[in-house]
Coordinates of C-alpha atoms and ligand atoms in Angstrom, one line a residue:
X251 CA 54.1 -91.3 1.6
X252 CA 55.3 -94.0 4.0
X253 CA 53.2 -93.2 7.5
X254 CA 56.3 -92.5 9.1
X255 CA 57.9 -90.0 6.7
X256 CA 59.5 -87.0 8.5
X257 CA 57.8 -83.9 7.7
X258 CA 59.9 -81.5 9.5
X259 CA 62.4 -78.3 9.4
X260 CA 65.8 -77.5 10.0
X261 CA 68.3 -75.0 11.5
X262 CA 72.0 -74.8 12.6
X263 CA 73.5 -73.5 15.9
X264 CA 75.3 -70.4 15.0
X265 CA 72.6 -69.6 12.6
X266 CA 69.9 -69.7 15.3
X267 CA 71.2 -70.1 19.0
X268 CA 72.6 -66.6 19.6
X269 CA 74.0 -66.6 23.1
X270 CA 77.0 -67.1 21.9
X271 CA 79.2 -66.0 25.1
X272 CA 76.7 -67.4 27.7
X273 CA 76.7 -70.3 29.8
X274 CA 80.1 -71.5 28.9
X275 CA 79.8 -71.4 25.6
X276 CA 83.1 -70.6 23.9
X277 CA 84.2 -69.2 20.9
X278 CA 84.2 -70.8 17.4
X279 CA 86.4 -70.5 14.2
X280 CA 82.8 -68.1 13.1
X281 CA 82.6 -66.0 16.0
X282 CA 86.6 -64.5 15.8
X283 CA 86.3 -64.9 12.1
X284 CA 83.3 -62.5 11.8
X285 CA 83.8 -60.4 14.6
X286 CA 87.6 -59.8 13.3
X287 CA 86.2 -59.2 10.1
X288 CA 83.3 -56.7 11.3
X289 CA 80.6 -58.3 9.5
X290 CA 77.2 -59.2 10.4
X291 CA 77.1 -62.1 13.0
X292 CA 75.0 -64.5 14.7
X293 CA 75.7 -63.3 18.4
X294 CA 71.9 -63.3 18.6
X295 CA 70.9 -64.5 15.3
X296 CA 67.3 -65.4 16.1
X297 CA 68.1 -66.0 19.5
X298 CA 66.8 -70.0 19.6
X299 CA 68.7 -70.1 22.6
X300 CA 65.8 -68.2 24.5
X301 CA 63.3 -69.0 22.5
X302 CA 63.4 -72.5 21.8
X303 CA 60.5 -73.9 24.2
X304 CA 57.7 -71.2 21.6
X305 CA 59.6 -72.4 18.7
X306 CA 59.3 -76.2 19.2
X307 CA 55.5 -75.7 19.9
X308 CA 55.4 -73.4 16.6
X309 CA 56.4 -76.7 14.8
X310 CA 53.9 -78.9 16.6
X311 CA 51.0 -76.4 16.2
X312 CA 52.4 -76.2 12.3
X313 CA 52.0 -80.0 11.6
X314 CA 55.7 -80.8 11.9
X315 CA 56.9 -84.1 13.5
X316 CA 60.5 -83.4 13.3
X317 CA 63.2 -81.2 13.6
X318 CA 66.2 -80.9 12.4
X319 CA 69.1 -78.9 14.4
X320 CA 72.7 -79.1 15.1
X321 CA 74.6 -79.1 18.3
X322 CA 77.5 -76.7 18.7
X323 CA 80.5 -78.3 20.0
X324 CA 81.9 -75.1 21.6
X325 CA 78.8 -75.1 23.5
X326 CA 79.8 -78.8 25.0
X327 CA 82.9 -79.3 24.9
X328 CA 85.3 -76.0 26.7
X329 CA 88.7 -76.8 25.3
X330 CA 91.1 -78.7 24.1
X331 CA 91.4 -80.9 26.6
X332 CA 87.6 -82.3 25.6
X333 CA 86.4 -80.9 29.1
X334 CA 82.4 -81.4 29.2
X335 CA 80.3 -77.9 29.8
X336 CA 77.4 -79.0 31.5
X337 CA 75.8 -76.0 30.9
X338 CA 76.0 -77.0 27.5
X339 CA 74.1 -80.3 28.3
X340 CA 71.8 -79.2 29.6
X341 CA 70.5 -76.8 27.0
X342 CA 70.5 -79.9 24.9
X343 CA 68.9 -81.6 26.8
X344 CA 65.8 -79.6 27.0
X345 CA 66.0 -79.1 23.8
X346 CA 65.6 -82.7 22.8
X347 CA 62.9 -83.1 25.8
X348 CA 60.9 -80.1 24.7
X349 CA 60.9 -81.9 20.7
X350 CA 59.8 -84.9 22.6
X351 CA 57.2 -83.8 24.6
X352 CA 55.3 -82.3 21.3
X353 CA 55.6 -85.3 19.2
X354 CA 58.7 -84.0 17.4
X355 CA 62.2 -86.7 16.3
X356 CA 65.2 -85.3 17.1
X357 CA 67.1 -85.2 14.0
X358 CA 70.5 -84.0 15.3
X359 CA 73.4 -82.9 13.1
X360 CA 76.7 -83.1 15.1
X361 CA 78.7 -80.8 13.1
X362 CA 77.3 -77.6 11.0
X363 CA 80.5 -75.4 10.8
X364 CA 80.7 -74.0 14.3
X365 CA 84.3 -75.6 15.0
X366 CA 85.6 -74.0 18.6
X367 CA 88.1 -71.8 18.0
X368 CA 90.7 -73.5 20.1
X369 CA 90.7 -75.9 17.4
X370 CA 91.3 -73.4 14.6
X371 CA 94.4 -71.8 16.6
X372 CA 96.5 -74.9 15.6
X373 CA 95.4 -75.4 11.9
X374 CA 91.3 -76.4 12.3
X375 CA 90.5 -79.0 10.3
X376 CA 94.3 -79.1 8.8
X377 CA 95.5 -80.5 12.2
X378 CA 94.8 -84.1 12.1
X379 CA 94.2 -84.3 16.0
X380 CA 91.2 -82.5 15.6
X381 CA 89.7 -85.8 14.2
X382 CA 90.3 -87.5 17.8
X383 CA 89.0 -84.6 19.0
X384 CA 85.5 -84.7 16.9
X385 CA 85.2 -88.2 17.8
X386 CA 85.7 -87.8 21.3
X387 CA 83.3 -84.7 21.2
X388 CA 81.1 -86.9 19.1
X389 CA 80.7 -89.4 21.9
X390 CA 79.5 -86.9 24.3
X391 CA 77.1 -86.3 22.0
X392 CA 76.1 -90.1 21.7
X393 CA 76.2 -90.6 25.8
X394 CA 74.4 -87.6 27.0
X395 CA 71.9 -88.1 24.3
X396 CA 71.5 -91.1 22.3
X397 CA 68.7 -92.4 25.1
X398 CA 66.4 -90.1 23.0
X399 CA 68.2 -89.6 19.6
X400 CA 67.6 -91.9 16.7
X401 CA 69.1 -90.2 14.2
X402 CA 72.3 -88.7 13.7
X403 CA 74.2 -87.0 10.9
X404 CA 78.4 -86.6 11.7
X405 CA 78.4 -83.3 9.2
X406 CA 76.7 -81.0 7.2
X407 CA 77.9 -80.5 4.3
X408 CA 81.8 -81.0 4.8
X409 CA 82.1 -80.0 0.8
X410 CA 80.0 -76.8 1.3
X411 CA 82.1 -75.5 4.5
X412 CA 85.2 -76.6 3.2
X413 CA 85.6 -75.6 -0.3
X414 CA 84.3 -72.1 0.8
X415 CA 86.6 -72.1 3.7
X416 CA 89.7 -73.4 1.8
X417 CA 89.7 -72.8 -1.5
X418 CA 87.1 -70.2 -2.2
X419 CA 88.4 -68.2 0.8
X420 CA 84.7 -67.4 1.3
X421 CA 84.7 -68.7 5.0
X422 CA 86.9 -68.9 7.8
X423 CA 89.4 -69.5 7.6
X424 CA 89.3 -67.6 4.2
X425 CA 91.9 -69.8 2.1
X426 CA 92.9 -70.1 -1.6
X427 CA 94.9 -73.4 -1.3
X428 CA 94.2 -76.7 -2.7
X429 CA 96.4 -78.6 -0.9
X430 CA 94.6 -77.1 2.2
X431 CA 91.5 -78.3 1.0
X432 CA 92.3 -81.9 0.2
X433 CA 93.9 -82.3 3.7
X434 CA 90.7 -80.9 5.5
X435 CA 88.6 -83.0 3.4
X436 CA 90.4 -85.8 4.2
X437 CA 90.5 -85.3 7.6
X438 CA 86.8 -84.7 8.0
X439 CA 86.1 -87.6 6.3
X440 CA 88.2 -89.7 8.5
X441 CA 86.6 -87.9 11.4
X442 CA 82.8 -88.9 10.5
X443 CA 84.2 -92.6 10.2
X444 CA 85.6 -92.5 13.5
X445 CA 82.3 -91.3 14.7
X446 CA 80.4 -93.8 12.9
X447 CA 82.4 -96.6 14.6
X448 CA 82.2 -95.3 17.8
X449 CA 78.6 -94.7 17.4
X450 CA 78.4 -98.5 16.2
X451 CA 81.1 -99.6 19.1
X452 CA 79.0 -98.2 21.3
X453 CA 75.5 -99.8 20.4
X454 CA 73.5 -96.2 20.7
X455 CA 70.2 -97.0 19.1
X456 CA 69.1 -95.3 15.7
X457 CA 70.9 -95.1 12.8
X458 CA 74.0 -92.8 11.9
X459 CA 74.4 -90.7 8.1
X460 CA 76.1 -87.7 6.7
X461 CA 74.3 -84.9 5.4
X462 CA 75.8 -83.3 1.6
X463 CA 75.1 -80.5 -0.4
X464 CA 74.1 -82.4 -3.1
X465 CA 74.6 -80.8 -6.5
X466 CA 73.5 -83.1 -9.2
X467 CA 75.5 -82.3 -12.3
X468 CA 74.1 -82.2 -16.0
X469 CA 75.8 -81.1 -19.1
X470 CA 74.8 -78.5 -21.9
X471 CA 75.2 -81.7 -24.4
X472 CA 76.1 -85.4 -24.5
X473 CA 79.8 -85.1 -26.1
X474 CA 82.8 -86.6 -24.9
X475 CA 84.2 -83.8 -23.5
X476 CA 80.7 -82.5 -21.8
X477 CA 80.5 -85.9 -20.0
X478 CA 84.1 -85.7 -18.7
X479 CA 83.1 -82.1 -17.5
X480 CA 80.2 -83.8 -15.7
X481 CA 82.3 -86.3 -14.2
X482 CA 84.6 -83.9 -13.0
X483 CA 82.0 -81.5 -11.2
X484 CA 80.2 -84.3 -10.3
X485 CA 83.6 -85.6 -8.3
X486 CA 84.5 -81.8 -7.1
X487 CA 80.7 -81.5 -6.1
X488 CA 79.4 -84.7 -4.4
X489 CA 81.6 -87.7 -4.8
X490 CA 84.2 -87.1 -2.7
X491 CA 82.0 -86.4 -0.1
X492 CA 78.9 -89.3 -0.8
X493 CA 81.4 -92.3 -2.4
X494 CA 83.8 -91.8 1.2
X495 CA 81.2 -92.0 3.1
X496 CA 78.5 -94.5 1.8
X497 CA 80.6 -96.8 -0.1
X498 CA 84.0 -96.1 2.3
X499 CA 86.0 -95.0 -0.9
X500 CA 87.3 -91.8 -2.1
X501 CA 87.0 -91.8 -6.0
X502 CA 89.6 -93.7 -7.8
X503 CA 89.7 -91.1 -11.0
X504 CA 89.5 -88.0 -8.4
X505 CA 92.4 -89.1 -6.4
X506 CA 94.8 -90.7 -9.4
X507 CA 94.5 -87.0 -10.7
X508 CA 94.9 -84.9 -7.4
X509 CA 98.1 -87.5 -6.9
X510 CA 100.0 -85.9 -9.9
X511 CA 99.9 -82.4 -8.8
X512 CA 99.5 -82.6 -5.0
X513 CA 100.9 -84.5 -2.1
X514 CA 98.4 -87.4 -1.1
X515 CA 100.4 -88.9 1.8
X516 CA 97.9 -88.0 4.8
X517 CA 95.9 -90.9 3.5
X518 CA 97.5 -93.8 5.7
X519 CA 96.3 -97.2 4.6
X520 CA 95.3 -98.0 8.8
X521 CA 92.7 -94.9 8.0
X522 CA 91.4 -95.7 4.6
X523 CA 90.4 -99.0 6.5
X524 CA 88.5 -96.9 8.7
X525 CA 86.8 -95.6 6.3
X526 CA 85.8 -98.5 4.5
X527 CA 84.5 -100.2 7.4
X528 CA 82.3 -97.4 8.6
X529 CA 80.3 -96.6 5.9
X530 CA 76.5 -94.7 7.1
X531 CA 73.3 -96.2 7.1
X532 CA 71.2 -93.1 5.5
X533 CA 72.2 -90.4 3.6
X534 CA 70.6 -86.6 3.8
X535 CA 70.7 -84.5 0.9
X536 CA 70.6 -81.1 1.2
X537 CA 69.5 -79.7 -2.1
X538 CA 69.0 -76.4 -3.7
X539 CA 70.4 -76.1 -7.1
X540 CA 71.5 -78.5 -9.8
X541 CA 74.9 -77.3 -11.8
X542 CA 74.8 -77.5 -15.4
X543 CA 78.0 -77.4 -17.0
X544 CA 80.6 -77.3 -20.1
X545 CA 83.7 -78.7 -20.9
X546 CA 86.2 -76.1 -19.8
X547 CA 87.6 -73.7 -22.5
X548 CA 90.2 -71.0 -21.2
X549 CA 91.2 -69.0 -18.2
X550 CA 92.5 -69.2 -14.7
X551 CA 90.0 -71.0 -12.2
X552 CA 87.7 -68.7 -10.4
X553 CA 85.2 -69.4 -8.0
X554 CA 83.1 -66.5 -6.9
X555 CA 80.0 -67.1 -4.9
X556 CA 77.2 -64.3 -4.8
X557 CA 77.2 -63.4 -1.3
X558 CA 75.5 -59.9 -1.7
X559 CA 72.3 -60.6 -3.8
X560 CA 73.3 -59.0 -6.5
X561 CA 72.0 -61.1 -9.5
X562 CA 75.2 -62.4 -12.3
X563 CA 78.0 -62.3 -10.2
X564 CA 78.5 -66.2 -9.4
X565 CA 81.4 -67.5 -11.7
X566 CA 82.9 -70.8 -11.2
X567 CA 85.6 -72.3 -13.8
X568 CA 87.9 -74.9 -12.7
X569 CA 90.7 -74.7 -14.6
X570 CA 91.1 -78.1 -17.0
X571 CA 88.1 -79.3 -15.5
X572 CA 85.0 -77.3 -15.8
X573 CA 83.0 -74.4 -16.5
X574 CA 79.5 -73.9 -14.8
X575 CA 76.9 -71.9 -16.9
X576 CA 73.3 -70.3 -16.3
X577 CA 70.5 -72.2 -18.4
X578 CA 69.2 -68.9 -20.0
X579 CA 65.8 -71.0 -20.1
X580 CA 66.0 -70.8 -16.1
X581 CA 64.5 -68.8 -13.2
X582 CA 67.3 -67.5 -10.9
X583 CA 66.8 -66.0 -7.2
X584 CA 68.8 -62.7 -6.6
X585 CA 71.4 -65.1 -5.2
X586 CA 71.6 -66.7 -8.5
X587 CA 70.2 -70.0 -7.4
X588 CA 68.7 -71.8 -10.3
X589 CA 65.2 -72.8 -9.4
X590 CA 64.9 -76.4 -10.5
X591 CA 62.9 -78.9 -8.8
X592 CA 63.6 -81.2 -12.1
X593 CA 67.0 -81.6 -10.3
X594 CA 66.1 -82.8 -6.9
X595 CA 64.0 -85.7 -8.9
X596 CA 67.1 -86.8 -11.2
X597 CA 69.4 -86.4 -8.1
X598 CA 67.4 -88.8 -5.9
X599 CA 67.1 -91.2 -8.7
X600 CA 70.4 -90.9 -8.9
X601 CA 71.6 -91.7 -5.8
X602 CA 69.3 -93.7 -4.6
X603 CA 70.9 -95.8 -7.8
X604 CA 74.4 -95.6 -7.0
X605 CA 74.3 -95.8 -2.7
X606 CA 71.3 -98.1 -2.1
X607 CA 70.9 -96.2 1.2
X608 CA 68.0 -94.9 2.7
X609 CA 67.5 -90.9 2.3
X610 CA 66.7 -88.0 4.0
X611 CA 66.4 -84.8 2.4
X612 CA 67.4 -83.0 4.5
X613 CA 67.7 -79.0 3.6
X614 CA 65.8 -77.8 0.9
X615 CA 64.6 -74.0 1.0
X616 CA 65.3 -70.8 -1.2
X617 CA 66.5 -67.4 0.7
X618 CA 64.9 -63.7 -0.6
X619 CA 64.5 -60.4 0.8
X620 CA 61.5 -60.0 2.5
X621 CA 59.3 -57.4 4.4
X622 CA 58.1 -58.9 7.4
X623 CA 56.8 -55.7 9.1
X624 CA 53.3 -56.5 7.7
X625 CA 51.3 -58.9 10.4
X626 CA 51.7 -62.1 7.4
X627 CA 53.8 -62.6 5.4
X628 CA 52.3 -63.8 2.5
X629 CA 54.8 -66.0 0.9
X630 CA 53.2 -67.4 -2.6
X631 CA 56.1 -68.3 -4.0
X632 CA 57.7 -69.9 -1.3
X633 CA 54.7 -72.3 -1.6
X634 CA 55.1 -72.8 -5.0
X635 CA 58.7 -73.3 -4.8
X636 CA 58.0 -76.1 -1.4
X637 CA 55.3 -77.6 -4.0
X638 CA 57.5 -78.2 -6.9
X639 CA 60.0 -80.0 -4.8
X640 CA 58.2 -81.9 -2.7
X641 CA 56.7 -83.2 -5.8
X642 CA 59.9 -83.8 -7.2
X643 CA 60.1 -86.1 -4.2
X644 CA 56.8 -88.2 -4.8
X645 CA 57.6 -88.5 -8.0
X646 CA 61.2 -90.2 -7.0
X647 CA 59.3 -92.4 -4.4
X648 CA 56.5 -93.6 -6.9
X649 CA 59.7 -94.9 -9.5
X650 CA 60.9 -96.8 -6.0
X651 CA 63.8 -94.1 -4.2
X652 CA 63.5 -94.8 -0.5
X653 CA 63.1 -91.4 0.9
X654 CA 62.0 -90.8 4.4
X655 CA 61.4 -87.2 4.9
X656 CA 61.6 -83.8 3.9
X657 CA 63.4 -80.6 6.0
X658 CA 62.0 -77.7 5.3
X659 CA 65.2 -74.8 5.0
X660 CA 64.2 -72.8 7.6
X661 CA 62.4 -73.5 11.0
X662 CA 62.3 -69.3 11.4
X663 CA 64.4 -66.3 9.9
X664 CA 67.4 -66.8 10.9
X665 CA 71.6 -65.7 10.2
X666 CA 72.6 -67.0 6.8
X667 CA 76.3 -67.3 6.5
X668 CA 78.2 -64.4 4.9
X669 CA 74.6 -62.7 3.9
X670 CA 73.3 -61.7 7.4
X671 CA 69.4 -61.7 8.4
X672 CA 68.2 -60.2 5.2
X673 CA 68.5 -63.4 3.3
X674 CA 64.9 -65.1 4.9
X675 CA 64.8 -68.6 4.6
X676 CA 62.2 -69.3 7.2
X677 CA 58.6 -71.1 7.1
X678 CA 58.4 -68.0 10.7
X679 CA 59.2 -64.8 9.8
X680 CA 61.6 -63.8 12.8
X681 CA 61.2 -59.7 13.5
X682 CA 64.7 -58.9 14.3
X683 CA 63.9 -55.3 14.7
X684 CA 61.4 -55.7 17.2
X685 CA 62.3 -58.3 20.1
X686 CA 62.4 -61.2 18.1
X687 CA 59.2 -61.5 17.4
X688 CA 58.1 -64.9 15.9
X689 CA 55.4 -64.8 13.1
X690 CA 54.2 -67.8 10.6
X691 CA 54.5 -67.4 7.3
X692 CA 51.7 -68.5 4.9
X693 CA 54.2 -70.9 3.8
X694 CA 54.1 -72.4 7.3
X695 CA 50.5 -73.0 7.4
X696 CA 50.5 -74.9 3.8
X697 CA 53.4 -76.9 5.0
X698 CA 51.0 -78.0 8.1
X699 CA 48.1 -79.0 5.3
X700 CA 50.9 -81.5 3.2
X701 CA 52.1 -82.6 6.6
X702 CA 49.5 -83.0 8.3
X703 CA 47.9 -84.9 5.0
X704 CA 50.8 -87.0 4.8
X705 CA 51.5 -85.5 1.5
X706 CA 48.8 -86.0 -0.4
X707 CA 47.5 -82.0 0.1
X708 CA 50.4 -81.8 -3.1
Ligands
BG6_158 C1 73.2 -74.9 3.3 C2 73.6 -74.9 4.8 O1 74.4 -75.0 2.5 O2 72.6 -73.8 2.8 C3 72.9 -73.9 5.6 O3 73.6 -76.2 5.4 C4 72.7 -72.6 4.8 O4 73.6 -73.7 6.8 C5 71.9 -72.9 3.6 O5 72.2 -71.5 5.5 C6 71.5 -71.7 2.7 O6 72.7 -71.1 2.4 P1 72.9 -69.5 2.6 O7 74.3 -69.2 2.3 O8 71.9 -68.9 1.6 O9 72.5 -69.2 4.0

């Protein structure tokens, strides 16, 4: 690989911060949503918050020069009014010091789904003014810490959050409504524009992406009507998202349709000139399955995610547009996550073909139960699972993709959204029965071999 390919990991604030009321911290659209709701939360979640200085110098001692994480705006910004908790700073700003003093790149993610609650009291990301609001939190961001950040990412995954919060009813604010969902799309698209041209007006160094769930699409055949079904996942799953923001235009098919049933008036032409202007320089993927689908046949649309483990009891039609299907030939976690590193290498090549940008990938990781009472967790699969993709990668970068790194999904144990701690993603296991305790996977001392080997342990 390139010598200065990111080998590194990746979390999210809620997921791993904890402390969610301390220091001036307020609270976000996830915190009412899941205490209202009496689920499992991350109030503690692996408690980074504490723990961050032995976790930073668990990645150096593992071989990692990078580190992926996101900053959570009610952390930094108190209310409405944008006012600046310096508490919040600060926390940062160790953070990004402690990274730097072990040899590890910042890789900071602006936005992972923590919006502050004040924010969700008038609408969330339905009330257009919260798209000043990003960009003015945004800029904090860049000010306090662009002396040491290179590389920035406005989202994560603004289809993921917001099709599960919108439409699938999955996440806060738990909606069915797909008017609702094109208006929050849209406005979190506009918002990472803004951001990208302030981060330009500005002149912060490093470079400025978006970071998608990428789902590459294939069909069960090559008919007509299976490639229109692929077109239409492939817009519902990753256009919308990567087209907007690498070539600064929603997809002309995907909106003519939308525009017959729905109302498409947010988007002003003043904005869409936004948009195109401020287009990213990278892209991160974040990939985990590909979705193999058939031309739809029948029935209302239904998307059910498996948030319980239970295998078989993901379903997603979209009515007129698709139906997504389980390749009986396939291994499937318990979540019903297709294991399929021959995806990740069609998807790069992929997009690599369409965007001509540079990419990170920037989640990739699968989530099982695991007992981590014993003093090792000896994670075989895990390993093999890290293998297969990464090769997938090398493979892509030998046929010419410019790729520049690989985030492991997770740093450590930590909360996974809607399935609590027992869904371990983590190269650490993270003890959360006894104090937190922080102990490396086998998984984690492999990934130190192919990063410290600059790949070529594969
Ligand atoms: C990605 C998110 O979609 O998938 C992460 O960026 C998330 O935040 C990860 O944790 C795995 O998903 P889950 O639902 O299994 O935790």
């Amino acid at each position: 690989m390139h010598k200065e390919f990111l080998w590194g990991s990746a979390t999210a604030s809620y997921q791993c911060e904890g402390a969610w009321n301390e220091d001036g911290r307020v609270e976000s659209m996830w915190d009412r949503y899941l205490h209202e709701h009496h689920l499992e939360n991350g109030d503690i979640a692996s408690d980074f918050y504490h723990h961050y200085k032995e976790d930073i110098k668990l990645m150096k001692a593992g071989g990692q020069n990078a580190y992926r994480f996101s900053l959570s705006w009610p952390r930094i910004i108190s209310d409405r009014e944008g006012t600046i908790n310096p508490l919040g700073i600060d926390f940062y700003n160790r953070v990004i010091d402690c990274c730097l003093e072990n040899g590890i790149t910042p890789f900071v993610t602006i936005y992972h789904w923590d919006l502050p609650q004040y924010w969700q009291e008038t609408g969330g990301w339905l009330d257009h003014n919260v798209c000043e609001a990003y960009d003015h939190y945004a800029k904090v961001c860049f000010d306090n810490f662009g002396d040491r950040v290179n590389y920035w990412a406005t989202f994560n995954e603004p289809k993921w959050c917001l099709v599960n919060g919108y439409l699938i009813g999955n996440y806060p604010p738990g909606e069915h409504d797909v008017q609702h969902t094109m208006n929050a799309a849209y406005n979190m698209m506009f918002a990472s524009a803004l951001a990208v041209r302030t981060f330009r007006q500005g002149n912060y160094q490093g470079k400025i992406g978006i970071v998608h769930s990428y789902t590459p699409v294939d069909g069960v055949d090559d008919t007509i009507q299976t490639q229109i079904a692929v077109r239409n996942a492939d817009n519902y799953s990753n256009n919308w998202v990567l087209d907007t923001a690498a070539l600064g235009e929603f997809p002309m098919d995907l909106v003519t349709r939308l525009s017959q049933d729905y109302d498409i008036s947010l988007m002003k032409p003043e904005e869409l000139k936004i948009i195109k202007d401020n287009t990213v320089d990278f892209l991160g993927l974040n990939y985990y399955a590909r979705s193999l689908v058939k031309p739809y046949t029948h029935g209302e649309t239904q998307l059910q995610f498996n948030n319980t483990g239970k295998p078989g009891s993901t379903k997603i039609v979209l009515k007129d547009w698709f139906e997504q299907v389980m390749d009986p030939k396939s291994e499937f976690t318990e979540w019903d996550t297709e294991i399929y590193p021959r995806g990740l290498y069609d998807g790069l090549k992929k997009a690599y073909a369409k965007y001509d940008l540079p990419i990170y990938v920037t989640e990739n990781g699968v989530g099982v139960r695991e007992d981590v009472s014993v003093p090792k967790v000896h994670d075989d699969w895990r390993i093999s699972y890290m293998n297969d993709h990464i090769n997938a990668i090398m493979n892509a970068v030998d046929d010419g993709c410019d790729i520049r790194g690989y985030f492991a999904w997770s740093t450590m144990d930590l909360y996974s959204w809607k399935n609590g701690v027992e869904k371990r993603y983590g190269l650490v296991a993270v003890d959360f029965d006894h104090h937190l305790e922080r102990r490396p996977k086998a998984s984690y001392d492999w990934f130190k071999k192919v990063a410290d080997s600059n790949g070529d342990a594969i």
